[in-house]
């Protein structure tokens, strides 16, 4: 039996290396893995619609950030729990649709 885990994000086009860069200043230091509060502004780096540097593929991601947290739920690694951790800059309530089922958390 073939086992696959697929996490897909819809993009209007292929994102190239020229479109992105990494904040090199925010690096782990030994066992310290907590990001200092001074990096909060970096979370909202994506240019806003209509401002310099904005591209159509950015959509409105100047207001929304998200990451996926995966926890394998079996020792054979064929089952996984995925938690989408999303945050809107304005603190609005978010709703989600997975497999055609809507939910708000």
Tab-separated table of C-alpha atoms in Angstrom:
chain	number	residue	atom	x	y	z
A	1	UNK	CA	0.000	0.000	0.000
A	2	UNK	CA	1.364	3.404	-0.977
A	3	UNK	CA	1.326	6.019	1.807
A	4	UNK	CA	1.322	9.724	1.080
A	5	UNK	CA	0.924	12.910	3.046
A	6	UNK	CA	0.061	15.902	0.918
A	7	UNK	CA	-0.123	19.489	2.138
A	8	UNK	CA	-1.006	21.876	-0.669
A	9	UNK	CA	-1.180	25.651	-0.803
A	10	UNK	CA	-2.881	27.292	-3.764
A	11	UNK	CA	-0.662	29.751	-5.605
A	12	UNK	CA	-1.391	31.710	-8.748
A	13	UNK	CA	2.055	30.874	-10.127
A	14	UNK	CA	5.322	29.187	-9.294
A	15	UNK	CA	7.258	31.074	-6.610
A	16	UNK	CA	10.941	31.444	-7.442
A	17	UNK	CA	13.950	32.133	-5.237
A	18	UNK	CA	13.944	35.740	-6.457
A	19	UNK	CA	10.530	36.193	-4.799
A	20	UNK	CA	11.669	35.250	-1.297
A	21	UNK	CA	14.407	35.681	1.226
A	22	UNK	CA	15.037	34.546	4.795
A	23	UNK	CA	15.627	36.731	7.824
A	24	UNK	CA	19.104	35.522	8.717
A	25	UNK	CA	19.076	37.494	11.972
A	26	UNK	CA	16.512	35.148	13.551
A	27	UNK	CA	18.647	32.071	14.225
A	28	UNK	CA	18.625	29.543	17.060
A	29	UNK	CA	21.310	29.933	19.689
A	30	UNK	CA	22.150	26.581	21.265
A	31	UNK	CA	19.054	25.218	22.994
A	32	UNK	CA	17.239	28.587	22.911
A	33	UNK	CA	14.470	28.194	20.332
A	34	UNK	CA	12.095	30.957	21.416
A	35	UNK	CA	11.957	33.894	19.004
A	36	UNK	CA	12.633	37.237	20.638
A	37	UNK	CA	9.714	39.708	20.566
A	38	UNK	CA	11.856	42.125	18.544
A	39	UNK	CA	11.188	39.949	15.463
A	40	UNK	CA	7.392	40.465	15.542
A	41	UNK	CA	7.499	42.955	12.651
A	42	UNK	CA	9.148	40.314	10.444
A	43	UNK	CA	6.008	38.180	10.708
A	44	UNK	CA	4.172	40.798	8.663
A	45	UNK	CA	6.828	41.302	5.972
A	46	UNK	CA	4.706	40.637	2.884
A	47	UNK	CA	3.952	43.947	1.132
A	48	UNK	CA	0.307	45.048	1.234
A	49	UNK	CA	-1.835	45.179	-1.887
A	50	UNK	CA	-1.130	48.419	-3.755
A	51	UNK	CA	2.194	49.146	-2.023
A	52	UNK	CA	5.717	49.012	-3.428
A	53	UNK	CA	6.946	45.447	-3.870
A	54	UNK	CA	3.478	43.854	-3.869
A	55	UNK	CA	2.909	41.096	-6.460
A	56	UNK	CA	-0.378	39.504	-7.532
A	57	UNK	CA	0.731	36.141	-6.094
A	58	UNK	CA	1.005	37.729	-2.610
A	59	UNK	CA	-2.783	38.179	-2.581
A	60	UNK	CA	-3.541	39.579	0.910
A	61	UNK	CA	-0.895	37.699	2.875
A	62	UNK	CA	0.292	40.920	4.482
A	63	UNK	CA	-2.571	40.291	6.943
A	64	UNK	CA	-2.466	36.486	7.314
A	65	UNK	CA	0.224	34.029	8.423
A	66	UNK	CA	-0.064	30.291	8.881
A	67	UNK	CA	1.947	27.168	9.411
A	68	UNK	CA	1.103	23.486	9.604
A	69	UNK	CA	2.020	21.499	12.718
A	70	UNK	CA	2.209	17.749	12.045
A	71	UNK	CA	2.141	15.054	14.741
A	72	UNK	CA	2.388	11.438	13.669
A	73	UNK	CA	-0.234	9.404	15.497
A	74	UNK	CA	1.139	5.945	14.713
A	75	UNK	CA	4.579	4.398	15.056
A	76	UNK	CA	4.379	3.243	11.422
A	77	UNK	CA	4.082	6.917	10.367
A	78	UNK	CA	1.014	6.228	8.238
A	79	UNK	CA	-1.320	8.471	10.250
A	80	UNK	CA	-0.798	12.116	11.044
A	81	UNK	CA	-2.699	14.861	12.805
A	82	UNK	CA	-2.342	18.233	11.045
A	83	UNK	CA	-3.053	21.462	12.897
A	84	UNK	CA	-3.107	24.660	10.860
A	85	UNK	CA	-1.903	27.483	13.078
A	86	UNK	CA	-3.202	30.686	11.455
A	87	UNK	CA	-3.185	34.265	12.654
A	88	UNK	CA	-4.750	37.378	11.128
A	89	UNK	CA	-3.009	40.703	11.785
A	90	UNK	CA	-6.288	42.373	12.734
A	91	UNK	CA	-7.340	39.581	15.108
A	92	UNK	CA	-10.417	38.612	13.107
A	93	UNK	CA	-12.042	35.201	13.535
A	94	UNK	CA	-11.013	32.724	10.861
A	95	UNK	CA	-12.968	29.814	9.430
A	96	UNK	CA	-11.609	26.838	7.509
A	97	UNK	CA	-12.823	24.276	5.020
A	98	UNK	CA	-11.139	20.859	4.797
A	99	UNK	CA	-12.523	18.178	2.540
A	100	UNK	CA	-15.685	20.215	2.092
A	101	UNK	CA	-16.317	20.459	5.844
A	102	UNK	CA	-16.322	23.910	7.426
A	103	UNK	CA	-14.976	24.561	10.893
A	104	UNK	CA	-13.815	27.532	12.922
A	105	UNK	CA	-11.018	26.012	14.979
